JSON list of C-alpha atoms in Angstrom, two decimals:
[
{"chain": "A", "resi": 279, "resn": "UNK", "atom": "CA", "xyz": [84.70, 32.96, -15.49]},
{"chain": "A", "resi": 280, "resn": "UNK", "atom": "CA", "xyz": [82.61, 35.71, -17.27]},
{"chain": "A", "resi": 281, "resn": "UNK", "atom": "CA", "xyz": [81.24, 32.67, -18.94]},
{"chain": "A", "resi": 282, "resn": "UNK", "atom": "CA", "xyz": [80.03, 30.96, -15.77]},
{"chain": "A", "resi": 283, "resn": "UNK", "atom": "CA", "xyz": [78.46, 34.36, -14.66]},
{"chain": "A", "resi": 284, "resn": "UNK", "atom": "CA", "xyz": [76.10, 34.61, -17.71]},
{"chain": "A", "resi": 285, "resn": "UNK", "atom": "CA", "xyz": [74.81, 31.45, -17.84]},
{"chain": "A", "resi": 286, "resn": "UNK", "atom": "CA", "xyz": [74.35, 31.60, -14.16]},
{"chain": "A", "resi": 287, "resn": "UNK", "atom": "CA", "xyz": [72.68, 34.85, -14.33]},
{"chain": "A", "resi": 288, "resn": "UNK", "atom": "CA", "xyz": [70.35, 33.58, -17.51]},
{"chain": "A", "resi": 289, "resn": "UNK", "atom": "CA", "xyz": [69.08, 29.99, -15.75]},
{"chain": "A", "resi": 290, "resn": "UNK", "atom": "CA", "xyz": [68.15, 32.70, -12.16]},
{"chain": "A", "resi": 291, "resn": "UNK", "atom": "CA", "xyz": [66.65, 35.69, -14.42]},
{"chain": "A", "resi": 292, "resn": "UNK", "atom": "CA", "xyz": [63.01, 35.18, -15.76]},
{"chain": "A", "resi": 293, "resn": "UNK", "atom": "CA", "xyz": [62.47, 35.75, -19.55]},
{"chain": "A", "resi": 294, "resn": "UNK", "atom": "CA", "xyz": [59.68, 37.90, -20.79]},
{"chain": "A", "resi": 295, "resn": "UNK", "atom": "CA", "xyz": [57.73, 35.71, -22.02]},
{"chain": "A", "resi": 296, "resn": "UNK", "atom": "CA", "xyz": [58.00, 33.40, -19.07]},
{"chain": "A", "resi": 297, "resn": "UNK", "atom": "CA", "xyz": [55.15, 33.14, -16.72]},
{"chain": "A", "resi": 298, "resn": "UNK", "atom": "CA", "xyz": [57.52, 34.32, -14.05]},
{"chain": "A", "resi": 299, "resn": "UNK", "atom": "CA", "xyz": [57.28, 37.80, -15.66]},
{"chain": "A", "resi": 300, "resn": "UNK", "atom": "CA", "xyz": [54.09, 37.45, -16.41]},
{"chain": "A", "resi": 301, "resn": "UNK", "atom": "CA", "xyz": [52.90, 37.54, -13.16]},
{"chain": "A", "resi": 302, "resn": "UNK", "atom": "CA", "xyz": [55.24, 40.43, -11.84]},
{"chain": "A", "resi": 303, "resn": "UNK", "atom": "CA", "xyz": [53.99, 42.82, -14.63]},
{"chain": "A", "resi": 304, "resn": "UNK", "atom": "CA", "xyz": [49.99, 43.70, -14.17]},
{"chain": "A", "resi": 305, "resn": "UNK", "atom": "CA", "xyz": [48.08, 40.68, -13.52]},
{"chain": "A", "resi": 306, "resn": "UNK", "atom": "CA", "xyz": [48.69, 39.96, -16.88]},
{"chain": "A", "resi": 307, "resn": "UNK", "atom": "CA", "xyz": [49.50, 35.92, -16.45]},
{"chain": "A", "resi": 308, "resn": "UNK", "atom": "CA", "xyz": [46.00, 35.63, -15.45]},
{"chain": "A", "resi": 309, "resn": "UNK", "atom": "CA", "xyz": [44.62, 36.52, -18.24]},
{"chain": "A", "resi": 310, "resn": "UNK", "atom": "CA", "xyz": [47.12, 34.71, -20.56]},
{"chain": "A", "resi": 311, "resn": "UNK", "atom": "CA", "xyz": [46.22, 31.54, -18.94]},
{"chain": "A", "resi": 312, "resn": "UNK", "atom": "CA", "xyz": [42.56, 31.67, -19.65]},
{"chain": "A", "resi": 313, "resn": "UNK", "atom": "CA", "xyz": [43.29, 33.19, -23.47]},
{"chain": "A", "resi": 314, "resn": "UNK", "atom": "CA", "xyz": [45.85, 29.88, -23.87]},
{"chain": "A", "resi": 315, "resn": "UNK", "atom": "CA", "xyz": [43.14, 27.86, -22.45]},
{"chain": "A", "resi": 316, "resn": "UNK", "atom": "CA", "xyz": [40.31, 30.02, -24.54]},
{"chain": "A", "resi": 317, "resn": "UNK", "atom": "CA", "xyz": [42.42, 29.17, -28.16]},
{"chain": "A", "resi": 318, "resn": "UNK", "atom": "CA", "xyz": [42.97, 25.76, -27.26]},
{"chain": "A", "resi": 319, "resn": "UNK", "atom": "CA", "xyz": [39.52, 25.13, -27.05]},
{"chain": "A", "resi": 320, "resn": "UNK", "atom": "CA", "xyz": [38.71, 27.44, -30.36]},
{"chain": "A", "resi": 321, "resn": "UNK", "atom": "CA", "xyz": [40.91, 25.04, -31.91]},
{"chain": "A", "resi": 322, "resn": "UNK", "atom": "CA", "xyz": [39.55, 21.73, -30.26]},
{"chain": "A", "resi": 323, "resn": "UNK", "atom": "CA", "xyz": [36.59, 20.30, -29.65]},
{"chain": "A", "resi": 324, "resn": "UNK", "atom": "CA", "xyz": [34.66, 20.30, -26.59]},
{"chain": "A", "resi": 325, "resn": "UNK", "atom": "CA", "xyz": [35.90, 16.57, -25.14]},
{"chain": "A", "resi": 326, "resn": "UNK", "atom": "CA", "xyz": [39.96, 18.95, -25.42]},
{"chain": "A", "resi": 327, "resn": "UNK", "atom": "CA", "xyz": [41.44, 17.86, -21.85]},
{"chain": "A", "resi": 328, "resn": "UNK", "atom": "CA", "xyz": [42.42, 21.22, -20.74]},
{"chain": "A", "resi": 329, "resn": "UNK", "atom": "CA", "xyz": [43.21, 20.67, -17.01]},
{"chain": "A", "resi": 330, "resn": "UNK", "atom": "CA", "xyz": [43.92, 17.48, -14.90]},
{"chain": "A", "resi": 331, "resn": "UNK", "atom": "CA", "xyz": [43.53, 17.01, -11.28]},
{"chain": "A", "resi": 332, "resn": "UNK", "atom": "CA", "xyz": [43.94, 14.64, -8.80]},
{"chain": "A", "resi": 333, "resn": "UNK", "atom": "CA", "xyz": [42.93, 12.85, -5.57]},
{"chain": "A", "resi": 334, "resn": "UNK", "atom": "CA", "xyz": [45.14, 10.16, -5.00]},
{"chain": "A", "resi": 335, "resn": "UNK", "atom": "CA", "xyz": [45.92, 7.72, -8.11]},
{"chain": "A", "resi": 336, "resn": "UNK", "atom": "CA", "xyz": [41.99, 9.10, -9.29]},
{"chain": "A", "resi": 337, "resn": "UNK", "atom": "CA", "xyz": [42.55, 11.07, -12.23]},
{"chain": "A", "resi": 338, "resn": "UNK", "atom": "CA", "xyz": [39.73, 13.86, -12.86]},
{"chain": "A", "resi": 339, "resn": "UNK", "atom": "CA", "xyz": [39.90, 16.32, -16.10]},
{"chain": "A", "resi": 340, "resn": "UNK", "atom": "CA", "xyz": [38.82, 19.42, -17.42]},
{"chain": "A", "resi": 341, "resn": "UNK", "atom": "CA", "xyz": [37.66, 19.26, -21.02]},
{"chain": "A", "resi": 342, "resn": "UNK", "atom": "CA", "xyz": [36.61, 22.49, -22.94]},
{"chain": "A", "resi": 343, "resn": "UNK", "atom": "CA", "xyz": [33.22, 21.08, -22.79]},
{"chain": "A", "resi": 344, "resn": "UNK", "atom": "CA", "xyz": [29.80, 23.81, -23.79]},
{"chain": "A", "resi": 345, "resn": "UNK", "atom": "CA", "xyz": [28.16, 26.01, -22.16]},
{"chain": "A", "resi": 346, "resn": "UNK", "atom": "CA", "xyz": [26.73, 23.99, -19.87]},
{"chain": "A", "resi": 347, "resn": "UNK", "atom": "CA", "xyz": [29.27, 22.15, -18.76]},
{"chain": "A", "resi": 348, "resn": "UNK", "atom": "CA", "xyz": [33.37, 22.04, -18.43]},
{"chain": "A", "resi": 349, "resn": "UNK", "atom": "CA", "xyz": [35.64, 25.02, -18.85]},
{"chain": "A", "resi": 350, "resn": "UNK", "atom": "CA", "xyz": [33.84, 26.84, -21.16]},
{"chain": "A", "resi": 351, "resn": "UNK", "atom": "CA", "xyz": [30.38, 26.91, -18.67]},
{"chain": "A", "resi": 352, "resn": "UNK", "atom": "CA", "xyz": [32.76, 27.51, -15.78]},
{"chain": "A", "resi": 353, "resn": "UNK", "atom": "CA", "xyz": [34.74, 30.49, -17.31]},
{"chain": "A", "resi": 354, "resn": "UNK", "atom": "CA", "xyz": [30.98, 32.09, -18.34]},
{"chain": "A", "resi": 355, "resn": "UNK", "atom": "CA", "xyz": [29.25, 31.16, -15.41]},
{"chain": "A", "resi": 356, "resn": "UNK", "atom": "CA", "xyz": [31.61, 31.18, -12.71]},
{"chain": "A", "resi": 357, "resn": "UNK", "atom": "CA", "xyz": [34.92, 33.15, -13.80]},
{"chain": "A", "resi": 358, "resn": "UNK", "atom": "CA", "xyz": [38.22, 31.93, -14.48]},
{"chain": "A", "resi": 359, "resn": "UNK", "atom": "CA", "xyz": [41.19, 32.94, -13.01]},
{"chain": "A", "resi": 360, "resn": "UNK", "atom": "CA", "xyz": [43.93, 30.94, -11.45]},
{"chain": "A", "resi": 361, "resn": "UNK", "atom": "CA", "xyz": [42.59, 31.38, -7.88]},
{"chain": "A", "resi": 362, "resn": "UNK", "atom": "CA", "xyz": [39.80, 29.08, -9.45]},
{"chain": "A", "resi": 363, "resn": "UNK", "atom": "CA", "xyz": [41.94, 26.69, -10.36]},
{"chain": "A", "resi": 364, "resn": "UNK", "atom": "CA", "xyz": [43.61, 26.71, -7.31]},
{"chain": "A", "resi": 365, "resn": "UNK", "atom": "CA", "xyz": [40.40, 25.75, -5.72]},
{"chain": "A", "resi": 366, "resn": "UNK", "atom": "CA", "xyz": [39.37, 23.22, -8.04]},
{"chain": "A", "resi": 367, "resn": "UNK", "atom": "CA", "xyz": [42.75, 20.98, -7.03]},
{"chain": "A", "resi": 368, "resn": "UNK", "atom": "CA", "xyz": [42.24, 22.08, -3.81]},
{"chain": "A", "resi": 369, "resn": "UNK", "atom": "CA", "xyz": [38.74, 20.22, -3.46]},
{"chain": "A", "resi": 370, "resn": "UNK", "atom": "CA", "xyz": [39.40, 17.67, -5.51]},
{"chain": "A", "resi": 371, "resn": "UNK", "atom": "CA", "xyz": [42.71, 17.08, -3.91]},
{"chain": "A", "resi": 372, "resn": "UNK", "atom": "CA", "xyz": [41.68, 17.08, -0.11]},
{"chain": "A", "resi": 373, "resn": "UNK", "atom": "CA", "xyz": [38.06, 17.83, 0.36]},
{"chain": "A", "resi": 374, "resn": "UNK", "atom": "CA", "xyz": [35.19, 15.90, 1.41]},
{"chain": "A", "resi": 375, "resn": "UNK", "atom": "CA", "xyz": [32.59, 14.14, -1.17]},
{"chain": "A", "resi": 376, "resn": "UNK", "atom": "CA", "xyz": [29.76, 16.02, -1.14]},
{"chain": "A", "resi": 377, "resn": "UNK", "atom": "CA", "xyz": [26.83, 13.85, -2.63]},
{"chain": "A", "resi": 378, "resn": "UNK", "atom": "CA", "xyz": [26.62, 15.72, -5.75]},
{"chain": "A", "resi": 379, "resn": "UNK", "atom": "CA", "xyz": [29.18, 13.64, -7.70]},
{"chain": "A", "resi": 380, "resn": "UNK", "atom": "CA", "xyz": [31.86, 15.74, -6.76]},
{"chain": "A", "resi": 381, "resn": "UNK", "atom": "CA", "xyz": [34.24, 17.53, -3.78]},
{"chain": "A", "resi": 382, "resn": "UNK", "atom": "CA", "xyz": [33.82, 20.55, -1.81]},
{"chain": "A", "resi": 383, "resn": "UNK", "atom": "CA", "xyz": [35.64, 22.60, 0.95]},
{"chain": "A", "resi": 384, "resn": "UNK", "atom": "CA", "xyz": [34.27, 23.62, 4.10]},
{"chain": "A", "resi": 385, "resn": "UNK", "atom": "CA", "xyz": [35.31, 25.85, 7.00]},
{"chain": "A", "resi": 386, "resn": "UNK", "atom": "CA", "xyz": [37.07, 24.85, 10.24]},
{"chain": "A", "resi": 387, "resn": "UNK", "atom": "CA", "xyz": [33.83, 25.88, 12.00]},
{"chain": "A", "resi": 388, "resn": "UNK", "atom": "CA", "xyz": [31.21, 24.28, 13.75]},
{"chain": "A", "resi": 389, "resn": "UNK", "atom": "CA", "xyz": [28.66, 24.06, 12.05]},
{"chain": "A", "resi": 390, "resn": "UNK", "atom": "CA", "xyz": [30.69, 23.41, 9.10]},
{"chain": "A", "resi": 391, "resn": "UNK", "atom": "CA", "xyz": [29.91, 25.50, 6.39]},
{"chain": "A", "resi": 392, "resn": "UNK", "atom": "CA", "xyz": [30.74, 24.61, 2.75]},
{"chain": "A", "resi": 393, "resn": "UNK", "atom": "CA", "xyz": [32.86, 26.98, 0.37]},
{"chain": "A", "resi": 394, "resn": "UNK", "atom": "CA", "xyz": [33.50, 25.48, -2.87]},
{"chain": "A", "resi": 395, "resn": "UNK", "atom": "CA", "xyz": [31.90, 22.84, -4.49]},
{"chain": "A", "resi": 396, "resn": "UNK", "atom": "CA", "xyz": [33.13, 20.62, -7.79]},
{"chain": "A", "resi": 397, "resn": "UNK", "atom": "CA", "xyz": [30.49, 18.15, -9.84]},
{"chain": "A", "resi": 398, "resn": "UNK", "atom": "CA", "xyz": [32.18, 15.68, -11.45]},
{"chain": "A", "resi": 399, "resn": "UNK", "atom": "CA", "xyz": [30.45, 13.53, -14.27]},
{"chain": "A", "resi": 400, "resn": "UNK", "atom": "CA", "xyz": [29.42, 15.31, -17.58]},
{"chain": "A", "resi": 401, "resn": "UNK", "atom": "CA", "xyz": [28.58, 14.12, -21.26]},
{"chain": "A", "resi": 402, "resn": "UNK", "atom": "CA", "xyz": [31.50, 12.91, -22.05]},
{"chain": "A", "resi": 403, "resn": "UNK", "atom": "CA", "xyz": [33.11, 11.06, -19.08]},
{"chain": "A", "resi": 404, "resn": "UNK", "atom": "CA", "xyz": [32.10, 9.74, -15.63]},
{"chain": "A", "resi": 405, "resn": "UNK", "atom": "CA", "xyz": [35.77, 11.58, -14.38]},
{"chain": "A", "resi": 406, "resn": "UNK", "atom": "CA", "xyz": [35.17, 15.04, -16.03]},
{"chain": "A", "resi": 407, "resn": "UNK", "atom": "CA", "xyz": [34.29, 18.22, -14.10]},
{"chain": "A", "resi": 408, "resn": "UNK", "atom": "CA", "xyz": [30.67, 19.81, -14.96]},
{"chain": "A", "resi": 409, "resn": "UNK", "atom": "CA", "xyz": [31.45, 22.74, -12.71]},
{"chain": "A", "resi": 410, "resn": "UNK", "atom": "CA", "xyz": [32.85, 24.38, -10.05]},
{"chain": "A", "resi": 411, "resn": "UNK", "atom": "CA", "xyz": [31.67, 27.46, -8.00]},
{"chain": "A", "resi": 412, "resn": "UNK", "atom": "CA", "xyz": [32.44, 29.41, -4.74]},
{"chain": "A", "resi": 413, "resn": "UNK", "atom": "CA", "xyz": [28.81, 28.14, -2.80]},
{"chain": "A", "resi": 414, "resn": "UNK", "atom": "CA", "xyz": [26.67, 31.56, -1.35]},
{"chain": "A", "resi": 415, "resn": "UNK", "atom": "CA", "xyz": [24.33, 30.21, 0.43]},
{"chain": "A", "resi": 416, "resn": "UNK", "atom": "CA", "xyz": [24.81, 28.47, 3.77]},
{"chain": "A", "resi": 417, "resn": "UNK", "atom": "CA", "xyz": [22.38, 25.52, 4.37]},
{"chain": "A", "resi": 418, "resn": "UNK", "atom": "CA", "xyz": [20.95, 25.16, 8.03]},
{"chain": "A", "resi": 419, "resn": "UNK", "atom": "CA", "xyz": [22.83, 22.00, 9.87]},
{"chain": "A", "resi": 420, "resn": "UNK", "atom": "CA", "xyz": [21.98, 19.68, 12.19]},
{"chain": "A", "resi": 421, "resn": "UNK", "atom": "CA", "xyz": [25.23, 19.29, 13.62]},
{"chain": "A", "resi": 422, "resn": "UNK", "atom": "CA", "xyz": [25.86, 19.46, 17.25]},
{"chain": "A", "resi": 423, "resn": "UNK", "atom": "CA", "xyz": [28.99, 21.21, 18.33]}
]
């Protein structure tokens, strides 16, 4: 019975070095996901898949890319965190095309007012992400309400 208990209590109980942890100590699992992503592309080269995301069967990816495009312009451009990643699968996943190659959110407003935007299509494939950034400005629309 004292058996049962510990392996029950070991599968429910996070380790430390889980991401589970991670996240309840300072912020830290943040920042270990962009240094894991950071070595892996220190050790790669800039076509590395890093991230995959998906609308449907469409498969997009993230590829360490340069500094002008991929995770590597995103992460100095943009910021990375997983809230950005979060919004990256969120447009890609459910958000309408937005005639730059890519996805973006909007607001439930009228006029609609875009949030996030992806570009998909870099160097080295038609599927890749070039970037992805919260959008600042809002564009006047000719949408009637």
């Amino acid at each position: 019975m004292l058996t049962t208990a510990v392996v029950a209590s070991a599968l429910v109980l996070p380790t430390a070095g889980s991401a589970s942890a991670a996240a309840r100590s300072s912020g830290t699992a943040v920042e270990a996901a962009a240094e894991s992503i950071a070595a892996k592309c220190r050790n790669h080269s800039r076509n590395y898949v890093v991230r995959q995301y998906f609308r449907g069967p469409a498969k997009y990816t993230l590829r360490c890319g340069t500094r002008t495009w991929g995770w590597k312009h995103i992460k100095q451009r943009h910021g990375w965190n997983n809230t950005m990643d979060r919004k990256i699968k969120s447009a890609i996943w459910s958000g309408d095309s937005n005639g730059r190659g890519g996805f973006s959110t909007y607001t439930n407003s009228c006029p609609r007012i875009e949030k996030f935007r992806t570009i998909i299509g870099t160097p080295a494939g038609s599927n890749d992400l070039l970037t992805a950034y919260k959008v600042n400005t809002t564009a006047a629309a000719a949408v009637r309400c």
